[in-house]
GROMACS .gro file of C-alpha atoms in nm:
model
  207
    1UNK     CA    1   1.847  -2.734   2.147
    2UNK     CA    2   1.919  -2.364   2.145
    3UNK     CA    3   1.713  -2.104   2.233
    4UNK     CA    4   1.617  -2.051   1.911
    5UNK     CA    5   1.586  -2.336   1.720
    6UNK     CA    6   1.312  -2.406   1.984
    7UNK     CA    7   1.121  -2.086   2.027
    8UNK     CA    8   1.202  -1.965   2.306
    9UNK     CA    9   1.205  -1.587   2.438
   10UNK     CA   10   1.633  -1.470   2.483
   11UNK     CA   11   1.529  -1.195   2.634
   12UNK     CA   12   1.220  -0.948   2.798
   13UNK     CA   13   1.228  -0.607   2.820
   14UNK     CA   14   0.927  -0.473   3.022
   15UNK     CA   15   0.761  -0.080   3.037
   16UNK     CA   16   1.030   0.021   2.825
   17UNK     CA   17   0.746   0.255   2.697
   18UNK     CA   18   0.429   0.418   2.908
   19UNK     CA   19   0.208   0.341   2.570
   20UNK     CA   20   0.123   0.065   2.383
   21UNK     CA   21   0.460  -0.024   2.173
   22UNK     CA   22   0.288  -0.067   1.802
   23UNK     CA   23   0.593  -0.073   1.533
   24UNK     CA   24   1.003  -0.134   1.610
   25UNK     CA   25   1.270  -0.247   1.423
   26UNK     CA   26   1.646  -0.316   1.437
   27UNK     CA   27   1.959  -0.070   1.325
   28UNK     CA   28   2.193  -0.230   1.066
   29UNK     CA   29   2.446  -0.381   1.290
   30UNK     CA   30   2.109  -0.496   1.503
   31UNK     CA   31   2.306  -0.419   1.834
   32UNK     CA   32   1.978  -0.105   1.925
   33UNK     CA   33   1.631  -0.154   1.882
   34UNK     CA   34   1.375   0.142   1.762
   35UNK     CA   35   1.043   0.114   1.923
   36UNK     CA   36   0.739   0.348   1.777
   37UNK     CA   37   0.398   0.334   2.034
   38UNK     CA   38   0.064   0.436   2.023
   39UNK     CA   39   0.085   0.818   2.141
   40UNK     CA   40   0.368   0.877   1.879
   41UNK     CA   41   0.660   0.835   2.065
   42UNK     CA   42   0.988   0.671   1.922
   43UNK     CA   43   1.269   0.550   2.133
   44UNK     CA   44   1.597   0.397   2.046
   45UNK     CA   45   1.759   0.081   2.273
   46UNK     CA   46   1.996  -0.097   2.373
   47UNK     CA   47   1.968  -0.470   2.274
   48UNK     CA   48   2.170  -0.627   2.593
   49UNK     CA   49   1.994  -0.453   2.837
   50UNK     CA   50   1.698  -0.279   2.678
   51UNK     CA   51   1.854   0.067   2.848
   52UNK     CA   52   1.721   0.405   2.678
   53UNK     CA   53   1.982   0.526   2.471
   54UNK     CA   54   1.790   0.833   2.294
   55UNK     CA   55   1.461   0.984   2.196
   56UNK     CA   56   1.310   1.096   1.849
   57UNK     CA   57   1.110   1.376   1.739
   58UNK     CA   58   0.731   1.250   1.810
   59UNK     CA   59   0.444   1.198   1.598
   60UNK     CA   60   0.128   1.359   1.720
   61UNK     CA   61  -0.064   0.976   1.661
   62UNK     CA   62   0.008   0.618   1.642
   63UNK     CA   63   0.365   0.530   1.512
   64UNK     CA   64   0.225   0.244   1.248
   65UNK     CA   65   0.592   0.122   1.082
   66UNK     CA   66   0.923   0.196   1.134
   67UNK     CA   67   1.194   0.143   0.857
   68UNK     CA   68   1.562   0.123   0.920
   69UNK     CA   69   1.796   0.259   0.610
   70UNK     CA   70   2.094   0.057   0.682
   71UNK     CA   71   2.330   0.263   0.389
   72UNK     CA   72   2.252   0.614   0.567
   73UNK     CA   73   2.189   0.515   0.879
   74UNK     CA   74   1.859   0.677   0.923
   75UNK     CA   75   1.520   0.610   1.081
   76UNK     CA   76   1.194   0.650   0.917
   77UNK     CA   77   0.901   0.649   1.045
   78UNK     CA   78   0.495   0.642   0.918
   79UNK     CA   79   0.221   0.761   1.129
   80UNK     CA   80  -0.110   0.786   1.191
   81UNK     CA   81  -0.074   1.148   1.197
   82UNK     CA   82  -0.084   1.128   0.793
   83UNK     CA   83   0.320   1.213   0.783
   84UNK     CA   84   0.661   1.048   0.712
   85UNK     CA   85   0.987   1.124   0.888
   86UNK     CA   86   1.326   1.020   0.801
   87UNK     CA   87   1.562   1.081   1.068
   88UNK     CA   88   1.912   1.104   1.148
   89UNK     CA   89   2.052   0.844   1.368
   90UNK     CA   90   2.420   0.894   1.371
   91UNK     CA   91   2.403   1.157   1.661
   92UNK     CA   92   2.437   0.949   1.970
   93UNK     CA   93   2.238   1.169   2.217
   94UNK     CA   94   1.914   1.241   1.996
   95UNK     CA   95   1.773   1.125   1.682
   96UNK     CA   96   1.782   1.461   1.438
   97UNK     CA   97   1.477   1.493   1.206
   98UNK     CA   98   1.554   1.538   0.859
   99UNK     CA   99   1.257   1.574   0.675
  100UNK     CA  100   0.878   1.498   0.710
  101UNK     CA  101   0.646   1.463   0.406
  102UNK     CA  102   0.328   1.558   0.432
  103UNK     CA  103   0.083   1.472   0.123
  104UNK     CA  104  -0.196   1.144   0.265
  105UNK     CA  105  -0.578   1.207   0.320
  106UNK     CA  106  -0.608   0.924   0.499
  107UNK     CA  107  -0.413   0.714   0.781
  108UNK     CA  108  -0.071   0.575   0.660
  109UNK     CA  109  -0.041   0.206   0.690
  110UNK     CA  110   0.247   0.126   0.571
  111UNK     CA  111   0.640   0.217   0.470
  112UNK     CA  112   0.939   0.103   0.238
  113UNK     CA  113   1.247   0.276   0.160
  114UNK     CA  114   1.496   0.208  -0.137
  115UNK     CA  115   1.811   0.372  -0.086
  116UNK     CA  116   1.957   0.287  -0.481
  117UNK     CA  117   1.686   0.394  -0.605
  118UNK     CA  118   1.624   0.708  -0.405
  119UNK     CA  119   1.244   0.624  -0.325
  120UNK     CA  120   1.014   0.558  -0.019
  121UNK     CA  121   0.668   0.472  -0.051
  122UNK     CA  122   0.424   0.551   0.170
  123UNK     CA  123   0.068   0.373   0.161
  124UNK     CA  124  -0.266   0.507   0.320
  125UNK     CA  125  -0.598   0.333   0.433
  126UNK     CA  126  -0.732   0.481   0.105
  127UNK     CA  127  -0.533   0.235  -0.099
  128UNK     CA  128  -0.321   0.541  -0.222
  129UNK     CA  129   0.096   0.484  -0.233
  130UNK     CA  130   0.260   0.795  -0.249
  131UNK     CA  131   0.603   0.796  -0.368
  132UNK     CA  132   0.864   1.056  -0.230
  133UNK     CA  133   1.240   1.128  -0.343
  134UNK     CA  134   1.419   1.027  -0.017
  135UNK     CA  135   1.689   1.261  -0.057
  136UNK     CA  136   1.482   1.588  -0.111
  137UNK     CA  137   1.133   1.445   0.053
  138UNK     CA  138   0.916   1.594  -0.244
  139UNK     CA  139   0.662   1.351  -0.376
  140UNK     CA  140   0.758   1.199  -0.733
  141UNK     CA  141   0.360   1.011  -0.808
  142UNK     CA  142   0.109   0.847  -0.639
  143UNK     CA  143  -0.021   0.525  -0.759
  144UNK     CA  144  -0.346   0.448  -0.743
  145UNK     CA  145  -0.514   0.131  -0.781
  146UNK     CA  146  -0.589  -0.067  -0.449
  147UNK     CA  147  -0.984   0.028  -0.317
  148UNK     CA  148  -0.887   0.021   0.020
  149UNK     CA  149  -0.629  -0.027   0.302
  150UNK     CA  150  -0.276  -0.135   0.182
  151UNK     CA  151  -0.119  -0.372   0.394
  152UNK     CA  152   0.225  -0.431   0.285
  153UNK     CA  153   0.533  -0.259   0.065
  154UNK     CA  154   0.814  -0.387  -0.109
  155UNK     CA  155   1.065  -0.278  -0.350
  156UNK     CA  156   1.209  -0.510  -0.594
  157UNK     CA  157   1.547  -0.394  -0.610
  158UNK     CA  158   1.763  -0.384  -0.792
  159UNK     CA  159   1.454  -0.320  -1.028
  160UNK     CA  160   1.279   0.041  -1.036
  161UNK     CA  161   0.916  -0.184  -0.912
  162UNK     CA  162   0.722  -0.154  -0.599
  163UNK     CA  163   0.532  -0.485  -0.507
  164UNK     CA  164   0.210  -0.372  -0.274
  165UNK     CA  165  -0.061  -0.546  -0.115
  166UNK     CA  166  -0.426  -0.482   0.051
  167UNK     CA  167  -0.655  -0.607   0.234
  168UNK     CA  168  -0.896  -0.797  -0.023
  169UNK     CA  169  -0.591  -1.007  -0.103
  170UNK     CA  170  -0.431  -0.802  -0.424
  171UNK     CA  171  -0.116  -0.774  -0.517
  172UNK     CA  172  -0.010  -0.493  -0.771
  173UNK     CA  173   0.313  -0.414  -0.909
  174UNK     CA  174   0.410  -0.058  -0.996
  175UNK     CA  175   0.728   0.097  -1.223
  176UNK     CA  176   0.911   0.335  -1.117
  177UNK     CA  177   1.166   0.571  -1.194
  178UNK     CA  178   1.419   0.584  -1.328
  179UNK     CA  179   1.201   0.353  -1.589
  180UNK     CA  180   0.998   0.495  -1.912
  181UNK     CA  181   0.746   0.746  -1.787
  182UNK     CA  182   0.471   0.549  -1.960
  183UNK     CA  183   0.521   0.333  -1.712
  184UNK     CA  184   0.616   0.518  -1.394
  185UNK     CA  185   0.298   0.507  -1.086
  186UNK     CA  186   0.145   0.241  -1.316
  187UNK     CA  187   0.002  -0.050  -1.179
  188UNK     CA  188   0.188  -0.337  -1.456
  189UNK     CA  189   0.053  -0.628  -1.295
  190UNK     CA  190  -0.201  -0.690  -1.076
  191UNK     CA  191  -0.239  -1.047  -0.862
  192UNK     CA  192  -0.546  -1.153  -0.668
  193UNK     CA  193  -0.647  -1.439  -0.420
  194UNK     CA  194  -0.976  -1.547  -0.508
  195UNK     CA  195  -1.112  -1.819  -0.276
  196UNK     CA  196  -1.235  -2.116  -0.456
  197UNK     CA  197  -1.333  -2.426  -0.170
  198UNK     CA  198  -1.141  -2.568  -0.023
  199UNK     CA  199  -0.847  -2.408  -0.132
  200UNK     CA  200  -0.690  -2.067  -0.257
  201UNK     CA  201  -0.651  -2.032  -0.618
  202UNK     CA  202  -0.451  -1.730  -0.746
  203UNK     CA  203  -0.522  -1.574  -1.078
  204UNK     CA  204  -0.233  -1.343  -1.260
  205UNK     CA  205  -0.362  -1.037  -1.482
  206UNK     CA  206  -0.163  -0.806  -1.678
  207UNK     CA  207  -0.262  -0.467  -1.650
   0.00000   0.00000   0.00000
């Protein structure tokens, strides 16, 4: 059996950072990894070796998600600092900060980026999502809806709604532009777990 069909580590990179390594992903040709730790550093590497290959602008906390956008070839990044990044990685000495948007009262927890549709959500321990333009890094809405930390983001492309999760087990989808502004931020449908012994039961409401 292969390596991976059974499980087993390919490879182990050790101390490739000096803090605890918290978020990383992969670039779009997955041949560098970007790792984000728990002092706010981010570091790009090489995937044969695990070799530094550059550094990027640091957060001044924890580095909670990193997001890859494979069409531009940038980096973003969430922190528990309260900002988001988006950063250039075509420069092969550094990683050159774009933007930052600034706008959560609380911890960010979460990160998503569409690139067709010009968005990237950002979700705080408040159950906030704020919703920037990706190419100017000005926020378009916030939805509100979840009561406390949101756990996970997803667009639905190639459809202008954002799929979101939290911890109590809810699921809410949101429209977006370029849809109807009666709908834009809005939370359309809403899912939740509700635990029913022995076994999960989930209940669909429309909003």
């Amino acid at each position: 059996h292969s390596a991976a069909a059974v499980g087993k580590p390919i490879k182990t990179f050790a101390n490739l950072t000096s803090s605890p390594i918290i978020s990383m992903c992969f670039d779009d040709r997955q041949r560098k990894f970007f790792l984000g730790d728990s002092a706010g550093n981010i570091t790009c590497h090489n995937y044969i070796n695990g070799s530094l290959m550059k550094e990027f602008e640091a957060h001044q906390d924890q580095v909670t998600q990193l997001v890859y956008c494979d069409e531009d070839k940038c980096l973003l990044s969430a922190s528990w600092d309260r900002s988001v990044c988006i950063a250039d990685d075509m420069d092969n000495d550094e990683g050159v900060l774009l933007r930052t948007m600034k706008g959560h009262g609380k911890d960010i927890t979460c990160l998503a980026v569409s690139f067709s549709l010009k968005l990237v959500a950002s979700s705080g321990a408040d159950g906030h999502i704020l919703v920037w333009h990706y190419g100017l890094g000005v926020l378009e809405g916030i939805c509100k809806g979840h009561a406390q930390d949101v756990t996970a983001l997803q667009f639905l492309e190639p459809y202008a709604v954002l799929m979101s999760a939290d911890i109590l087990g809810n699921i809410c989808l949101w429209g977006l532009p370029p849809a109807h502004a009666s709908v834009r931020f809005q939370c359309k449908v809403r899912i939740k777990n509700i635990l029913i012994n022995p076994v999960y039961s989930v209940v669909l409401c429309a909003a």
